[in-house]
PDB file of C-alpha atoms in Angstrom:
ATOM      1  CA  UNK A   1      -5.993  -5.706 -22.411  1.00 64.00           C
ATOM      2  CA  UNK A   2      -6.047  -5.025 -18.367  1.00 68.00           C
ATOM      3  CA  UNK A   3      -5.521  -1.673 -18.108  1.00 74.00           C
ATOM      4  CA  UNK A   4      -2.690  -1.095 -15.694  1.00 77.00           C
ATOM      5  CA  UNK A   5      -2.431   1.222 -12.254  1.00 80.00           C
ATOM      6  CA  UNK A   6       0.035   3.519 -11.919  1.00 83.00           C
ATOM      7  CA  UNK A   7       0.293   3.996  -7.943  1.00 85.00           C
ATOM      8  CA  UNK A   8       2.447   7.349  -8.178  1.00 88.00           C
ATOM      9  CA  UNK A   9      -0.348   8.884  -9.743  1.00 87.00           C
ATOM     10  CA  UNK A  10      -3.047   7.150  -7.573  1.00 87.00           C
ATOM     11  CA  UNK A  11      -0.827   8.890  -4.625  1.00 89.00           C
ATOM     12  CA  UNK A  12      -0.579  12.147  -6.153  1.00 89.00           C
ATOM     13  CA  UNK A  13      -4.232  12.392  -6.538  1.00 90.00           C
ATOM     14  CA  UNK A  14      -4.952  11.599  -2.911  1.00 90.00           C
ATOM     15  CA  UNK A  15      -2.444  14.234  -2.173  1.00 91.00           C
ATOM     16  CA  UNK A  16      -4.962  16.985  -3.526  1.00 89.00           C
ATOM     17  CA  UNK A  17      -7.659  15.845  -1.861  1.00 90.00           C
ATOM     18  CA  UNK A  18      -5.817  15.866   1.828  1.00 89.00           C
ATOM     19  CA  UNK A  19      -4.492  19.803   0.954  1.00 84.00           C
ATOM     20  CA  UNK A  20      -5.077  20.179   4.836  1.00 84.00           C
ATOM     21  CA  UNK A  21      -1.767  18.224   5.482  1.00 86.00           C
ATOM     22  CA  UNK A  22       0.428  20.349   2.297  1.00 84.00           C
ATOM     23  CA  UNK A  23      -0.521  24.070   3.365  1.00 81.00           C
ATOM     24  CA  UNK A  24       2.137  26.490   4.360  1.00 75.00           C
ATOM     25  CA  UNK A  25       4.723  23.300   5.501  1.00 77.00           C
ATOM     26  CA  UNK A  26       7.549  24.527   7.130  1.00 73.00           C
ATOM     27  CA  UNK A  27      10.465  22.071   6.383  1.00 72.00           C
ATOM     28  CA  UNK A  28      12.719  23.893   8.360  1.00 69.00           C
ATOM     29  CA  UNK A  29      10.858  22.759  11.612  1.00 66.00           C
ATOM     30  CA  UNK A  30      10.188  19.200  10.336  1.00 64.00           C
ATOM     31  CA  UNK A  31      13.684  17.719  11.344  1.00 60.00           C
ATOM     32  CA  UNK A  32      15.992  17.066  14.056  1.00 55.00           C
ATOM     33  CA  UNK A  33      19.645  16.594  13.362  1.00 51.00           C
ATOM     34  CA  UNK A  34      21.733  14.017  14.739  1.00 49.00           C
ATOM     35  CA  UNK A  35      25.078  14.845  16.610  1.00 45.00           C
ATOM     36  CA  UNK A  36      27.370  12.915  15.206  1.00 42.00           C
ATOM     37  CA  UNK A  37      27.792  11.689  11.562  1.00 42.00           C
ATOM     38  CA  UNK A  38      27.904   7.828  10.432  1.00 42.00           C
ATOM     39  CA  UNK A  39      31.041   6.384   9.167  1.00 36.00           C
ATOM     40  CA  UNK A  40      31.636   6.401   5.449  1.00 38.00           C
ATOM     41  CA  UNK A  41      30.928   3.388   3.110  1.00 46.00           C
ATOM     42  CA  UNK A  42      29.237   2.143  -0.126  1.00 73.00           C
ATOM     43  CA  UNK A  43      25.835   2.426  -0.914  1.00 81.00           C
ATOM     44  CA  UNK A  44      24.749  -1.330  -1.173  1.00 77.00           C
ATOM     45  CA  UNK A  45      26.344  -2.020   2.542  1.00 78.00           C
ATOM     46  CA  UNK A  46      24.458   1.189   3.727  1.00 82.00           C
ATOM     47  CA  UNK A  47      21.053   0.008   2.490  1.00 84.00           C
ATOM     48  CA  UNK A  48      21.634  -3.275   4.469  1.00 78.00           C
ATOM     49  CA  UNK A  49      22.115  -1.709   7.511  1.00 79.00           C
ATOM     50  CA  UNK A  50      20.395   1.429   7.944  1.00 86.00           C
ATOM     51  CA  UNK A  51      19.421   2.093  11.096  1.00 78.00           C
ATOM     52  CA  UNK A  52      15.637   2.815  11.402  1.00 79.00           C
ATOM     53  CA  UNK A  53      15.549   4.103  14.484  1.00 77.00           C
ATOM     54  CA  UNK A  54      17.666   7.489  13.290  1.00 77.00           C
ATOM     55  CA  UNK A  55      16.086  10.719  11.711  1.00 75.00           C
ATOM     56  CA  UNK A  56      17.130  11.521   7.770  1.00 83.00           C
ATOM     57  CA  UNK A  57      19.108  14.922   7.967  1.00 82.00           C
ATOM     58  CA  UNK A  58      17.379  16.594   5.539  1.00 85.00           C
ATOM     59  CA  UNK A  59      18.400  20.516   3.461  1.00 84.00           C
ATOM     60  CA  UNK A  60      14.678  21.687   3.900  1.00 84.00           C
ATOM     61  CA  UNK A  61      16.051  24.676   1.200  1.00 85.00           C
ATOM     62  CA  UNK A  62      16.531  21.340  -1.317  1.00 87.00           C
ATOM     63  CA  UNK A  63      12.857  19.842  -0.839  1.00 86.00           C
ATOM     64  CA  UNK A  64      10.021  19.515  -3.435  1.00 84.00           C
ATOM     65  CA  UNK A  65       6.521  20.229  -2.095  1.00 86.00           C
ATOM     66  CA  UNK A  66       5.560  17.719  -5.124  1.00 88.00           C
ATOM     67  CA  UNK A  67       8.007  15.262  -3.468  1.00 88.00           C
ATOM     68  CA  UNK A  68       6.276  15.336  -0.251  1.00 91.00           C
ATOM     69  CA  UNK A  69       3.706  13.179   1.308  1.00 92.00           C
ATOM     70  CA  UNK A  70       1.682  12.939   4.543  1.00 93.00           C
ATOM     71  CA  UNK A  71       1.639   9.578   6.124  1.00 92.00           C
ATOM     72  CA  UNK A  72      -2.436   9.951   6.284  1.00 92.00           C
ATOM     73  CA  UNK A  73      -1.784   9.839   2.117  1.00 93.00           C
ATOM     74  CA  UNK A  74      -0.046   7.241   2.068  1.00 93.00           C
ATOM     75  CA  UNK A  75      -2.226   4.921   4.583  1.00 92.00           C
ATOM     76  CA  UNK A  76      -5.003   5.854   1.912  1.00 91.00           C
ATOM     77  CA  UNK A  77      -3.547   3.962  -0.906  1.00 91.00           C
ATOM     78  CA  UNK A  78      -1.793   1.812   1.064  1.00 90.00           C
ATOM     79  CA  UNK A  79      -5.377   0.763   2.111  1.00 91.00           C
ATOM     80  CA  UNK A  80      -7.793   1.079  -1.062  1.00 90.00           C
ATOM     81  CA  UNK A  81      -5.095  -0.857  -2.990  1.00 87.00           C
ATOM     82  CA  UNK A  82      -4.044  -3.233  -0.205  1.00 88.00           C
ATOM     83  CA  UNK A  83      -0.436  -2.191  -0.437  1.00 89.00           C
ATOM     84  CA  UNK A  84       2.357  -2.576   2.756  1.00 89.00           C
ATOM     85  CA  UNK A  85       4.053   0.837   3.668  1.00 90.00           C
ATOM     86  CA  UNK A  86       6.890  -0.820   5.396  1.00 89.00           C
ATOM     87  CA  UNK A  87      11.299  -0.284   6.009  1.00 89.00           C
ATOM     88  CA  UNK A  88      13.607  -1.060   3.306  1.00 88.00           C
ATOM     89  CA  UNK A  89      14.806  -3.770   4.729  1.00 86.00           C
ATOM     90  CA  UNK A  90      11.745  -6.134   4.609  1.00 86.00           C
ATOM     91  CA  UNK A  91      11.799  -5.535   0.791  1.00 86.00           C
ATOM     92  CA  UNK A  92      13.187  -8.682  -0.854  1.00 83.00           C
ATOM     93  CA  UNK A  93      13.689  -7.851  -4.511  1.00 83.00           C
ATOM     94  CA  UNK A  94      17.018  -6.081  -5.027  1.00 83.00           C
ATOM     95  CA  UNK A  95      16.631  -1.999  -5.868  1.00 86.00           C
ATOM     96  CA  UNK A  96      17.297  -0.967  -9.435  1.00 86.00           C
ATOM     97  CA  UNK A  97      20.026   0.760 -10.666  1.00 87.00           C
ATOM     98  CA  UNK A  98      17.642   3.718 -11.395  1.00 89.00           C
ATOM     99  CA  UNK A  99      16.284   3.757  -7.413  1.00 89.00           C
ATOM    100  CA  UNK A 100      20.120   3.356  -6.156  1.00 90.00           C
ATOM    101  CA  UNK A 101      21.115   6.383  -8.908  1.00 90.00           C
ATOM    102  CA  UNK A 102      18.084   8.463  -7.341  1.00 91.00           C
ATOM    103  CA  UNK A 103      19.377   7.482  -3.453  1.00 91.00           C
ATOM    104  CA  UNK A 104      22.916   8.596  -4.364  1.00 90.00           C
ATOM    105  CA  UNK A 105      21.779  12.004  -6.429  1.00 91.00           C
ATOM    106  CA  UNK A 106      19.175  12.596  -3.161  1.00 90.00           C
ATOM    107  CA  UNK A 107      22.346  12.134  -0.974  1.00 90.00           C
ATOM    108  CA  UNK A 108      24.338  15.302  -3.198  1.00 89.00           C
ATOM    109  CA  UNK A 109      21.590  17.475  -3.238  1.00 89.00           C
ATOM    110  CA  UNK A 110      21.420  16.957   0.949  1.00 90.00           C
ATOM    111  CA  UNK A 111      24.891  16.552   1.621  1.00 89.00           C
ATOM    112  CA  UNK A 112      23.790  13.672   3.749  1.00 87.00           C
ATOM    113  CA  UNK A 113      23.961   9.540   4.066  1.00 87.00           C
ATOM    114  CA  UNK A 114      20.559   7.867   4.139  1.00 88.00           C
ATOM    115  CA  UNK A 115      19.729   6.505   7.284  1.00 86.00           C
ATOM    116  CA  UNK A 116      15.952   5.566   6.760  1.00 89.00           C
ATOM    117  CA  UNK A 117      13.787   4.467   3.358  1.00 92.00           C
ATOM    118  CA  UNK A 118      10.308   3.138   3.464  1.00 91.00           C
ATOM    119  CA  UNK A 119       8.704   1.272   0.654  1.00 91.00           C
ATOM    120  CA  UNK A 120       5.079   1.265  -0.600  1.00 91.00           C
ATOM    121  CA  UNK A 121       4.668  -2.069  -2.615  1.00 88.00           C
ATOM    122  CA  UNK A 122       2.436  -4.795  -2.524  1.00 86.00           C
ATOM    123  CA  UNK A 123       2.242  -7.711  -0.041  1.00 82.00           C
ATOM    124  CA  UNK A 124       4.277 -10.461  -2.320  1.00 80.00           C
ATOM    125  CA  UNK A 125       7.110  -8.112  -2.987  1.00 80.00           C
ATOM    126  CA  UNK A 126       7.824  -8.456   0.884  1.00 79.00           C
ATOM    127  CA  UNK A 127       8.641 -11.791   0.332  1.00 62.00           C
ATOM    128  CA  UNK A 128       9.191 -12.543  -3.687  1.00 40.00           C
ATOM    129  CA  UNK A 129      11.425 -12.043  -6.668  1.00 42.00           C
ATOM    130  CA  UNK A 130       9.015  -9.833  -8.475  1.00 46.00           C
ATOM    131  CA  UNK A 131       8.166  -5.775  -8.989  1.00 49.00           C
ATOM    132  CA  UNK A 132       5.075  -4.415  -8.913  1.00 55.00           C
ATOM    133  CA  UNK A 133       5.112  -0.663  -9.077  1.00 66.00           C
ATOM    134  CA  UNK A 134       6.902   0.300  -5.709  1.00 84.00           C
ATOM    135  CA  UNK A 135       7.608   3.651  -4.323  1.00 88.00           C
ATOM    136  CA  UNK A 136      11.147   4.357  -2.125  1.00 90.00           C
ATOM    137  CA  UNK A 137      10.794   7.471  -0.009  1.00 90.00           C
ATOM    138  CA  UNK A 138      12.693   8.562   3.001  1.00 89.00           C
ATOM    139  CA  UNK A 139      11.133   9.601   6.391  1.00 89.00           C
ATOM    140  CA  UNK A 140      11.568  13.441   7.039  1.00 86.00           C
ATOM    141  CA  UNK A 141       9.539  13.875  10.250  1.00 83.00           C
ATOM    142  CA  UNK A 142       6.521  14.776  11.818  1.00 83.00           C
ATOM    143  CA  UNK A 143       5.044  11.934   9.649  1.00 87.00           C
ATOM    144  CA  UNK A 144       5.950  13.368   6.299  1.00 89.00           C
ATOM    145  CA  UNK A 145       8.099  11.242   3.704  1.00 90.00           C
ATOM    146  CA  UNK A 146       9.971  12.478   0.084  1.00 91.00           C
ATOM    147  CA  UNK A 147       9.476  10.857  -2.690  1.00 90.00           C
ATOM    148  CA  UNK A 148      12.556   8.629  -3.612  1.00 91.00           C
ATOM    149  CA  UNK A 149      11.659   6.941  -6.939  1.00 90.00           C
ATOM    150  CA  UNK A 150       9.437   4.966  -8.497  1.00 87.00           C
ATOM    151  CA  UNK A 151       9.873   1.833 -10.731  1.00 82.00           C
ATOM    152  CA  UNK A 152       7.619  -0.734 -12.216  1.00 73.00           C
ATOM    153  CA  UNK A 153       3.937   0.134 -13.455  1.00 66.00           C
ATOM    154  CA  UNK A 154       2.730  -3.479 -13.292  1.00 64.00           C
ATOM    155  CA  UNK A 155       0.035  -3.732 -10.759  1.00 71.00           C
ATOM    156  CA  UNK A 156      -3.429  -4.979 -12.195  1.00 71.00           C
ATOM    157  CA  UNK A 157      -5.488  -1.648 -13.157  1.00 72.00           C
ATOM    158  CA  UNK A 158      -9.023  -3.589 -11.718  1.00 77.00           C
ATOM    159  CA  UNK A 159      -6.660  -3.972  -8.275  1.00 80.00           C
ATOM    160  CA  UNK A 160      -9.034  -1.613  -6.273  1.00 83.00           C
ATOM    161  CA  UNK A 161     -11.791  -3.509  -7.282  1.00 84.00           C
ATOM    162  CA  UNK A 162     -10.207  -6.865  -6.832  1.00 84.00           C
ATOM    163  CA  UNK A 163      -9.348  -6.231  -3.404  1.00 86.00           C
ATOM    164  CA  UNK A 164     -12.735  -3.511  -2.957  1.00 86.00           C
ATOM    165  CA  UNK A 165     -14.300  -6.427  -0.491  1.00 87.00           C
ATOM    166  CA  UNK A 166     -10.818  -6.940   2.004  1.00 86.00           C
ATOM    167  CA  UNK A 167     -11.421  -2.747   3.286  1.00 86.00           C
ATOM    168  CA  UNK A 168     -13.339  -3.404   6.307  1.00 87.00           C
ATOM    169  CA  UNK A 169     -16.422  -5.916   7.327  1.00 89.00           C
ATOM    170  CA  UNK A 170     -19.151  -3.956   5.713  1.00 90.00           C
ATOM    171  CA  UNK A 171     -17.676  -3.765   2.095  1.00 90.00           C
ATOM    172  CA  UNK A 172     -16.781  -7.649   3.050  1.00 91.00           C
ATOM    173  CA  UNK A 173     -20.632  -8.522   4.028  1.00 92.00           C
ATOM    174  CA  UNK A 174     -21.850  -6.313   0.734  1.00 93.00           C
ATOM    175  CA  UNK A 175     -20.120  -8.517  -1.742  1.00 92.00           C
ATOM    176  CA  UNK A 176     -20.926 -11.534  -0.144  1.00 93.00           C
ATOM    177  CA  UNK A 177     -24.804 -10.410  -0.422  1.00 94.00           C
ATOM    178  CA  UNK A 178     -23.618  -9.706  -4.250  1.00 94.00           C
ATOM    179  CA  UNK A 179     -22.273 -13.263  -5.100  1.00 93.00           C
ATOM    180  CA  UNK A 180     -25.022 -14.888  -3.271  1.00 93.00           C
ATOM    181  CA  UNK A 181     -27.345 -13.195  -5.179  1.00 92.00           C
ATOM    182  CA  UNK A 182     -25.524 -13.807  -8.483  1.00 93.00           C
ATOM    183  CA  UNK A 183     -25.599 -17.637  -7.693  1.00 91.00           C
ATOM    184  CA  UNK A 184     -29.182 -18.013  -6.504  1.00 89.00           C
ATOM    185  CA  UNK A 185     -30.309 -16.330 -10.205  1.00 88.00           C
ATOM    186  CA  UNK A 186     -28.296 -18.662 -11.891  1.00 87.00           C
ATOM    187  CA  UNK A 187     -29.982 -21.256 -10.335  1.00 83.00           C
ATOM    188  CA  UNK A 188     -32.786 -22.635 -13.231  1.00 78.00           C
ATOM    189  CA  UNK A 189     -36.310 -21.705 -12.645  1.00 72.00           C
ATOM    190  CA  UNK A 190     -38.218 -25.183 -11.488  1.00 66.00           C
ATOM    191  CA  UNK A 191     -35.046 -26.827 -10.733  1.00 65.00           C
ATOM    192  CA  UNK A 192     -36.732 -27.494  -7.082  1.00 65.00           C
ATOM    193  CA  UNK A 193     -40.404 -26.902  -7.656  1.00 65.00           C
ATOM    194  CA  UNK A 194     -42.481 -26.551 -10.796  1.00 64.00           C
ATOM    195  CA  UNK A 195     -44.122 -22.998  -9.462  1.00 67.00           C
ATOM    196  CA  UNK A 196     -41.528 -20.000  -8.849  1.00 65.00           C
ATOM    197  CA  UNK A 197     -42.048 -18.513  -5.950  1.00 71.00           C
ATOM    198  CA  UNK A 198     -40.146 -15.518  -3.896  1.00 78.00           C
ATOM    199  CA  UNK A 199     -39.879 -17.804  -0.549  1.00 79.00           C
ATOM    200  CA  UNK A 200     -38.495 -20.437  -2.949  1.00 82.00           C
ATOM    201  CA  UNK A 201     -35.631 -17.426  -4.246  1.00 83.00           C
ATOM    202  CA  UNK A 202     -34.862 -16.190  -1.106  1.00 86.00           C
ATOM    203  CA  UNK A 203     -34.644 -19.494   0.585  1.00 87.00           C
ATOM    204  CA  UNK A 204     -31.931 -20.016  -2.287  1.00 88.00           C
ATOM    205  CA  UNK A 205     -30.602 -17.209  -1.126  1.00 90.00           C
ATOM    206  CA  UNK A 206     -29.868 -18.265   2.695  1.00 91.00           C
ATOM    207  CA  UNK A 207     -28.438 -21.112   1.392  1.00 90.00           C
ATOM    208  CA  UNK A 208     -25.916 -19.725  -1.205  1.00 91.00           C
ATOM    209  CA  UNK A 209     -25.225 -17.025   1.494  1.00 92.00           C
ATOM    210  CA  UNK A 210     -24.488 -19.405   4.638  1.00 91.00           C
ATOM    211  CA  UNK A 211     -21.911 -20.846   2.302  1.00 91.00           C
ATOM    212  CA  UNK A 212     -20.508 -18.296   1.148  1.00 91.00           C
ATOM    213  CA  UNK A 213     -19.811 -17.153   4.131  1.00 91.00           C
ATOM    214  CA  UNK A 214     -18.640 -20.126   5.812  1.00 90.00           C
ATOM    215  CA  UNK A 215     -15.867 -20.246   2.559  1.00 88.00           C
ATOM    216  CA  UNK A 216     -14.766 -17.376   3.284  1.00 87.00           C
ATOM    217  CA  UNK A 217     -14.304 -17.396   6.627  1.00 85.00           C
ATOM    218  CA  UNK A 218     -12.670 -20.902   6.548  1.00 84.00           C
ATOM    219  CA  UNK A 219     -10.477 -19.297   3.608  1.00 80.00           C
ATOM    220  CA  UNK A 220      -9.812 -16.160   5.708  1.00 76.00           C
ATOM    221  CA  UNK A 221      -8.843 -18.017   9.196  1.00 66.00           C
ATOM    222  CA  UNK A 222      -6.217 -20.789   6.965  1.00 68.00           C
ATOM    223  CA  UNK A 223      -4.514 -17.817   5.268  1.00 67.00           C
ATOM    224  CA  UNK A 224      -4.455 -15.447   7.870  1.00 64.00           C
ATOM    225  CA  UNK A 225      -6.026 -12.701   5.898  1.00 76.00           C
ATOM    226  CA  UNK A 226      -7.077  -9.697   7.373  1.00 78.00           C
ATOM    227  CA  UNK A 227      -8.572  -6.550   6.166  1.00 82.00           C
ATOM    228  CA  UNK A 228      -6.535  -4.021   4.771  1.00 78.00           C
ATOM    229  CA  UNK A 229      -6.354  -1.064   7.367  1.00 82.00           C
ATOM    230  CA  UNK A 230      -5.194  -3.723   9.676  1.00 80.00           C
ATOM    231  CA  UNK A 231      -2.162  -4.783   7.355  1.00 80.00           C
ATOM    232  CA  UNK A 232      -0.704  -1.430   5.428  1.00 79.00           C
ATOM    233  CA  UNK A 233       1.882  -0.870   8.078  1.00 77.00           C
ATOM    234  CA  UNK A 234       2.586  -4.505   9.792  1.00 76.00           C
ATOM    235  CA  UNK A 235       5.684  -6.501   8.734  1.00 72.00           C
ATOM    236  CA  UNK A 236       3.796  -9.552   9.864  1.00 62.00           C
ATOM    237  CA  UNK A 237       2.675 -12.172   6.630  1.00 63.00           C
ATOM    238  CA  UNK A 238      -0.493 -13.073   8.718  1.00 54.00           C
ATOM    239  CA  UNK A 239      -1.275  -9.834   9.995  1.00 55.00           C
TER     240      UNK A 239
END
């Protein structure tokens, strides 16, 4: 059985380590209030058309320090897991009931409308019919966000490995030194030569690596992949 990754959890965790960003928070000073109120109307219509440009007015006396998370946090698992951190409204799969239950009891405890929800999901559900473990939470300023819900626990639990190589060029060069080295010692001793030799290994070695390489890159320019600090935050597929 794949084990399986719960990302709340994985955030949560990385929220201990950057303490720096949780000590002695002052919500009260985190916000600035609009001037005028937005007209009434139902939920669903809201979500469509929030405005991202506005700030969330936010009862600092109603927040959860457990609830709240530094952007820095966020770009961290956004970026080992090779997640998008991106507005509500380049999330295709409809919300749950439980997520839209959570928006409207987040709304009573404010006295507030939602003007601004982010959403921390993989890649696919920017574009599919699927759910992967996302996380809702609404901007609150000064680059801290509350936790909204969370739904799903699907994503693979091996995904940090599985996407380990797409962090940056060095962890990309590493496991391309890895697989070339796997396939050169499955290569059959005196398949090219009746002695064994180490030039004969690491010539191999070149080989298996120059194509590996030239794979990947051909894979990685007709995809448009790109690694993952790169992609966390853009709303662009071939980012």
């Amino acid at each position: 059985m794949i084990p399986k990754l719960n990302l709340l959890e994985k955030l949560r965790s990385q929220k201990e380590k950057d303490h720096q960003f949780y000590q002695n928070i002052d919500f009260s000073n985190l916000f600035e209030y609009p001037t005028k109120k937005e007209a009434n109307s139902t939920l669903e219509f809201r979500l469509k058309n929030l405005d991202y440009s506005a700030i969330n007015l936010i009862d600092a006396d109603q927040l959860k320090l457990g609830e709240v998370y530094h952007i820095d946090s966020i770009r961290k698992i956004a970026t080992t897991y090779r997640l998008r951190f991106l507005p509500l409204k380049y999330f295709k799969p409809s919300l749950p009931k439980e997520a839209l239950q959570k928006i409207q009891d987040f709304e009573h405890r404010h006295q507030t409308e939602i003007k601004n929800l982010q959403i921390l999901a993989p890649s696919k559900l920017f574009k599919l019919e699927n759910q992967d473990d996302p996380l809702l939470f609404a901007p609150i300023g000064n680059g801290y966000y509350t936790l909204i819900h969370q739904w799903g626990n699907d994503l693979n639990g091996f995904r940090k490995l599985i996407v380990w190589p797409l962090r940056g060029p060095v962890e990309l060069v590493i496991t391309l030194l890895f697989v070339s080295y796997l396939l050169t010692m499955l290569v059959p001793d005196g398949l090219f030569s009746k002695e064994d030799s180490s030039a004969q290994f690491w010539i191999l070695f070149f080989f298996f690596f120059k194509g590996v390489v030239g794979l990947t890159i051909f894979y990685g320019i007709s995809m448009g992949k790109n690694f993952n600090p790169f992609i966390w935050n853009s709303k662009y597929f071939n980012a």
